[in-house]
Amino acid sequence: MRTIEAVKTLAEWDRSGWSVFTLPDLRKLFPHQSDKTLSESLRRMVRQGVLERVANGVFVNPLSGHSRVGLFERIASAIRCGEYNYISLESALSEWGVISQVPQAYLTVMTTGRKGTFRTPYGVIEFTHTKRSPADIARNTIERGRPLQIATAPAALRDLRRVGRNLHLVDLEALQEYIDAKEQAS
């Protein structure tokens, strides 16, 4: 595949809002390529800066015209594609304002897939396995117009306790204020 063809194809998908691709996505975008040819083409595109490899089998279009908001979460979704994933633990508690520190370039994600930590050019993504059912996940997460849902503050605290993480950063007064505000809104 020629680079110019790849750039045009990626630009078309970029207009549709796609800037993060898994290897299976790229196989569908370039169906006329054999596995070996596609692999060689991807290596060449990464060298030329047409694609950026962020994890094994996950690529970002660095030429994308879209905002980088949500990119980190889209990368996390692509790494654990096909699994239930949601922001929880320290990342969620930080967003809800119940821990004093804000994790910079570090995303904690609960997943029904395998646990693992991935260092990407955009930061570190830590996946922690959960045995929660999809229904339980849906009841305890909130959709907020971003790629991943986020655990409610009480659910994130439960997750933190379940996985045996340190609780010393949790501001229990702020958590109670969050719970009281949610009850008043109901």
C-alpha positions as a Markdown table, in Angstrom:
| # | Residue | x | y | z |
|---|---|---|---|---|
| 1 | Met | 0.0 | 0.0 | 0.0 |
| 2 | Arg | 1.3 | 3.4 | -0.8 |
| 3 | Thr | 1.5 | 6.0 | 1.9 |
| 4 | Ile | -0.7 | 8.5 | 0.1 |
| 5 | Glu | -3.5 | 5.9 | -0.1 |
| 6 | Ala | -3.2 | 5.2 | 3.6 |
| 7 | Val | -3.2 | 9.0 | 4.4 |
| 8 | Lys | -6.4 | 9.4 | 2.3 |
| 9 | Thr | -8.1 | 6.5 | 4.0 |
| 10 | Leu | -7.2 | 7.6 | 7.5 |
| 11 | Ala | -8.3 | 11.2 | 6.7 |
| 12 | Glu | -11.7 | 9.8 | 5.6 |
| 13 | Trp | -12.1 | 7.9 | 8.8 |
| 14 | Asp | -10.9 | 11.0 | 10.7 |
| 15 | Arg | -13.8 | 13.0 | 9.3 |
| 16 | Ser | -16.1 | 10.3 | 10.8 |
| 17 | Gly | -14.5 | 10.8 | 14.2 |
| 18 | Trp | -12.1 | 7.8 | 14.2 |
| 19 | Ser | -8.5 | 8.4 | 15.2 |
| 20 | Val | -7.7 | 5.3 | 17.3 |
| 21 | Phe | -7.5 | 2.0 | 15.5 |
| 22 | Thr | -6.9 | -1.6 | 16.5 |
| 23 | Leu | -5.1 | -4.0 | 14.2 |
| 24 | Pro | -8.5 | -5.7 | 13.3 |
| 25 | Asp | -9.8 | -2.2 | 12.4 |
| 26 | Leu | -6.9 | -1.6 | 10.1 |
| 27 | Arg | -7.4 | -5.0 | 8.5 |
| 28 | Lys | -10.9 | -3.9 | 7.6 |
| 29 | Leu | -9.7 | -0.5 | 6.3 |
| 30 | Phe | -7.1 | -2.2 | 4.1 |
| 31 | Pro | -8.7 | -5.5 | 3.1 |
| 32 | His | -6.6 | -6.0 | 0.0 |
| 33 | Gln | -3.5 | -6.4 | 2.1 |
| 34 | Ser | -2.2 | -9.8 | 3.2 |
| 35 | Asp | -1.3 | -10.0 | 6.9 |
| 36 | Lys | 2.4 | -9.8 | 6.1 |
| 37 | Thr | 2.0 | -6.9 | 3.7 |
| 38 | Leu | -0.2 | -5.0 | 6.2 |
| 39 | Ser | 2.4 | -5.6 | 9.0 |
| 40 | Glu | 5.2 | -4.2 | 6.8 |
| 41 | Ser | 3.0 | -1.3 | 5.7 |
| 42 | Leu | 2.1 | -0.4 | 9.3 |
| 43 | Arg | 5.8 | -0.4 | 10.3 |
| 44 | Arg | 6.5 | 1.9 | 7.4 |
| 45 | Met | 3.6 | 4.2 | 8.3 |
| 46 | Val | 4.8 | 4.4 | 11.9 |
| 47 | Arg | 8.3 | 5.3 | 10.8 |
| 48 | Gln | 6.9 | 8.0 | 8.5 |
| 49 | Gly | 4.6 | 9.4 | 11.2 |
| 50 | Val | 1.4 | 8.5 | 9.4 |
| 51 | Leu | 0.4 | 6.3 | 12.3 |
| 52 | Glu | 1.6 | 6.2 | 15.9 |
| 53 | Arg | 1.8 | 2.9 | 17.7 |
| 54 | Val | 0.6 | 3.4 | 21.3 |
| 55 | Ala | 0.3 | -0.2 | 22.4 |
| 56 | Asn | 0.6 | -3.6 | 20.9 |
| 57 | Gly | -2.0 | -3.7 | 18.1 |
| 58 | Val | -3.3 | -0.2 | 18.9 |
| 59 | Phe | -2.6 | 2.9 | 16.7 |
| 60 | Val | -3.4 | 6.6 | 16.7 |
| 61 | Asn | -3.7 | 8.8 | 13.7 |
| 62 | Pro | -1.3 | 11.6 | 14.7 |
| 63 | Leu | -2.6 | 13.7 | 11.8 |
| 64 | Ser | -6.1 | 13.7 | 13.1 |
| 65 | Gly | -7.9 | 17.1 | 13.1 |
| 66 | His | -10.0 | 16.1 | 16.1 |
| 67 | Ser | -9.5 | 17.4 | 19.6 |
| 68 | Arg | -7.3 | 15.2 | 21.9 |
| 69 | Val | -10.1 | 15.3 | 24.5 |
| 70 | Gly | -11.0 | 11.7 | 25.3 |
| 71 | Leu | -8.1 | 10.3 | 23.2 |
| 72 | Phe | -6.6 | 8.6 | 26.3 |
| 73 | Glu | -9.9 | 6.9 | 27.1 |
| 74 | Arg | -10.4 | 5.8 | 23.4 |
| 75 | Ile | -6.9 | 4.3 | 23.6 |
| 76 | Ala | -7.9 | 2.4 | 26.8 |
| 77 | Ser | -11.1 | 1.2 | 25.1 |
| 78 | Ala | -9.1 | -0.1 | 22.1 |
| 79 | Ile | -6.6 | -1.9 | 24.3 |
| 80 | Arg | -9.4 | -3.8 | 26.0 |
| 81 | Cys | -11.8 | -3.9 | 23.0 |
| 82 | Gly | -14.7 | -6.2 | 23.5 |
| 83 | Glu | -14.7 | -6.0 | 27.3 |
| 84 | Tyr | -16.6 | -3.8 | 29.7 |
| 85 | Asn | -14.4 | -1.0 | 30.8 |
| 86 | Tyr | -15.0 | 2.0 | 33.1 |
| 87 | Ile | -13.0 | 4.6 | 34.9 |
| 88 | Ser | -12.7 | 3.8 | 38.6 |
| 89 | Leu | -10.3 | 3.7 | 41.6 |
| 90 | Glu | -8.1 | 6.8 | 42.0 |
| 91 | Ser | -9.0 | 8.3 | 38.6 |
| 92 | Ala | -12.8 | 8.3 | 39.3 |
| 93 | Leu | -12.4 | 9.5 | 42.9 |
| 94 | Ser | -10.2 | 12.3 | 41.7 |
| 95 | Glu | -12.8 | 13.4 | 39.2 |
| 96 | Trp | -15.5 | 13.3 | 41.9 |
| 97 | Gly | -13.2 | 15.4 | 44.1 |
| 98 | Val | -12.9 | 12.9 | 47.0 |
| 99 | Ile | -9.2 | 12.3 | 46.9 |
| 100 | Ser | -6.7 | 15.1 | 47.3 |
| 101 | Gln | -4.4 | 14.3 | 44.4 |
| 102 | Val | -5.1 | 14.4 | 40.7 |
| 103 | Pro | -3.4 | 11.6 | 38.8 |
| 104 | Gln | -1.6 | 13.2 | 35.8 |
| 105 | Ala | -1.3 | 11.1 | 32.7 |
| 106 | Tyr | -2.4 | 8.0 | 34.7 |
| 107 | Leu | -5.8 | 6.4 | 34.1 |
| 108 | Thr | -7.2 | 3.7 | 36.3 |
| 109 | Val | -9.7 | 1.5 | 34.5 |
| 110 | Met | -11.7 | -1.5 | 35.8 |
| 111 | Thr | -12.3 | -4.1 | 33.1 |
| 112 | Thr | -13.9 | -7.5 | 32.7 |
| 113 | Gly | -10.8 | -8.3 | 30.7 |
| 114 | Arg | -7.2 | -9.1 | 31.8 |
| 115 | Lys | -5.4 | -6.8 | 34.2 |
| 116 | Gly | -2.3 | -5.0 | 33.0 |
| 117 | Thr | -0.5 | -1.7 | 32.8 |
| 118 | Phe | 0.3 | 0.0 | 29.5 |
| 119 | Arg | 2.7 | 2.8 | 29.0 |
| 120 | Thr | 1.6 | 4.9 | 26.1 |
| 121 | Pro | 3.0 | 8.2 | 24.7 |
| 122 | Tyr | -0.1 | 9.8 | 26.3 |
| 123 | Gly | 0.4 | 8.3 | 29.8 |
| 124 | Val | -0.1 | 5.1 | 31.7 |
| 125 | Ile | -3.3 | 3.1 | 31.6 |
| 126 | Glu | -3.7 | 0.6 | 34.5 |
| 127 | Phe | -6.4 | -2.0 | 34.0 |
| 128 | Thr | -7.7 | -3.9 | 37.0 |
| 129 | His | -9.9 | -6.9 | 36.5 |
| 130 | Thr | -13.4 | -7.0 | 38.0 |
| 131 | Lys | -15.9 | -9.8 | 38.3 |
| 132 | Arg | -18.8 | -7.4 | 38.4 |
| 133 | Ser | -21.7 | -8.3 | 36.0 |
| 134 | Pro | -22.6 | -6.0 | 33.1 |
| 135 | Ala | -25.8 | -5.1 | 34.9 |
| 136 | Asp | -24.0 | -4.2 | 38.1 |
| 137 | Ile | -21.5 | -2.1 | 36.1 |
| 138 | Ala | -24.3 | -0.3 | 34.4 |
| 139 | Arg | -26.1 | 0.5 | 37.7 |
| 140 | Asn | -22.9 | 1.9 | 39.3 |
| 141 | Thr | -21.5 | 4.0 | 36.4 |
| 142 | Ile | -22.4 | 7.2 | 34.8 |
| 143 | Glu | -22.4 | 8.1 | 31.1 |
| 144 | Arg | -20.8 | 11.6 | 30.6 |
| 145 | Gly | -20.4 | 12.0 | 26.9 |
| 146 | Arg | -16.8 | 10.6 | 26.9 |
| 147 | Pro | -15.5 | 7.3 | 25.6 |
| 148 | Leu | -15.6 | 5.5 | 29.0 |
| 149 | Gln | -18.2 | 5.6 | 31.6 |
| 150 | Ile | -17.1 | 6.5 | 35.1 |
| 151 | Ala | -17.9 | 4.8 | 38.4 |
| 152 | Thr | -20.0 | 6.7 | 40.9 |
| 153 | Ala | -17.9 | 7.8 | 43.9 |
| 154 | Pro | -19.3 | 5.1 | 46.2 |
| 155 | Ala | -18.7 | 2.4 | 43.5 |
| 156 | Ala | -15.1 | 3.7 | 43.0 |
| 157 | Leu | -14.5 | 3.5 | 46.7 |
| 158 | Arg | -15.9 | -0.1 | 46.8 |
| 159 | Asp | -13.6 | -1.0 | 43.9 |
| 160 | Leu | -10.7 | 0.6 | 45.7 |
| 161 | Arg | -11.4 | -1.5 | 48.8 |
| 162 | Arg | -12.1 | -4.7 | 46.8 |
| 163 | Val | -8.7 | -4.6 | 45.1 |
| 164 | Gly | -6.9 | -3.7 | 48.4 |
| 165 | Arg | -5.7 | -0.3 | 47.4 |
| 166 | Asn | -4.5 | 2.3 | 49.9 |
| 167 | Leu | -7.4 | 4.4 | 51.2 |
| 168 | His | -5.4 | 7.2 | 53.0 |
| 169 | Leu | -6.0 | 9.7 | 50.2 |
| 170 | Val | -9.8 | 9.4 | 50.3 |
| 171 | Asp | -11.5 | 12.4 | 51.9 |
| 172 | Leu | -14.5 | 10.8 | 53.6 |
| 173 | Glu | -16.2 | 14.2 | 54.2 |
| 174 | Ala | -16.1 | 15.0 | 50.5 |
| 175 | Leu | -17.5 | 11.6 | 49.7 |
| 176 | Gln | -20.4 | 12.1 | 52.1 |
| 177 | Glu | -21.0 | 15.5 | 50.5 |
| 178 | Tyr | -21.1 | 13.8 | 47.1 |
| 179 | Ile | -23.6 | 11.2 | 48.4 |
| 180 | Asp | -25.8 | 13.9 | 50.1 |
| 181 | Ala | -25.9 | 16.0 | 46.9 |
| 182 | Lys | -26.9 | 12.9 | 44.9 |
| 183 | Glu | -29.7 | 12.1 | 47.3 |
| 184 | Gln | -31.0 | 15.7 | 47.2 |
| 185 | Ala | -31.0 | 15.7 | 43.4 |
| 186 | Ser | -33.1 | 12.5 | 43.4 |
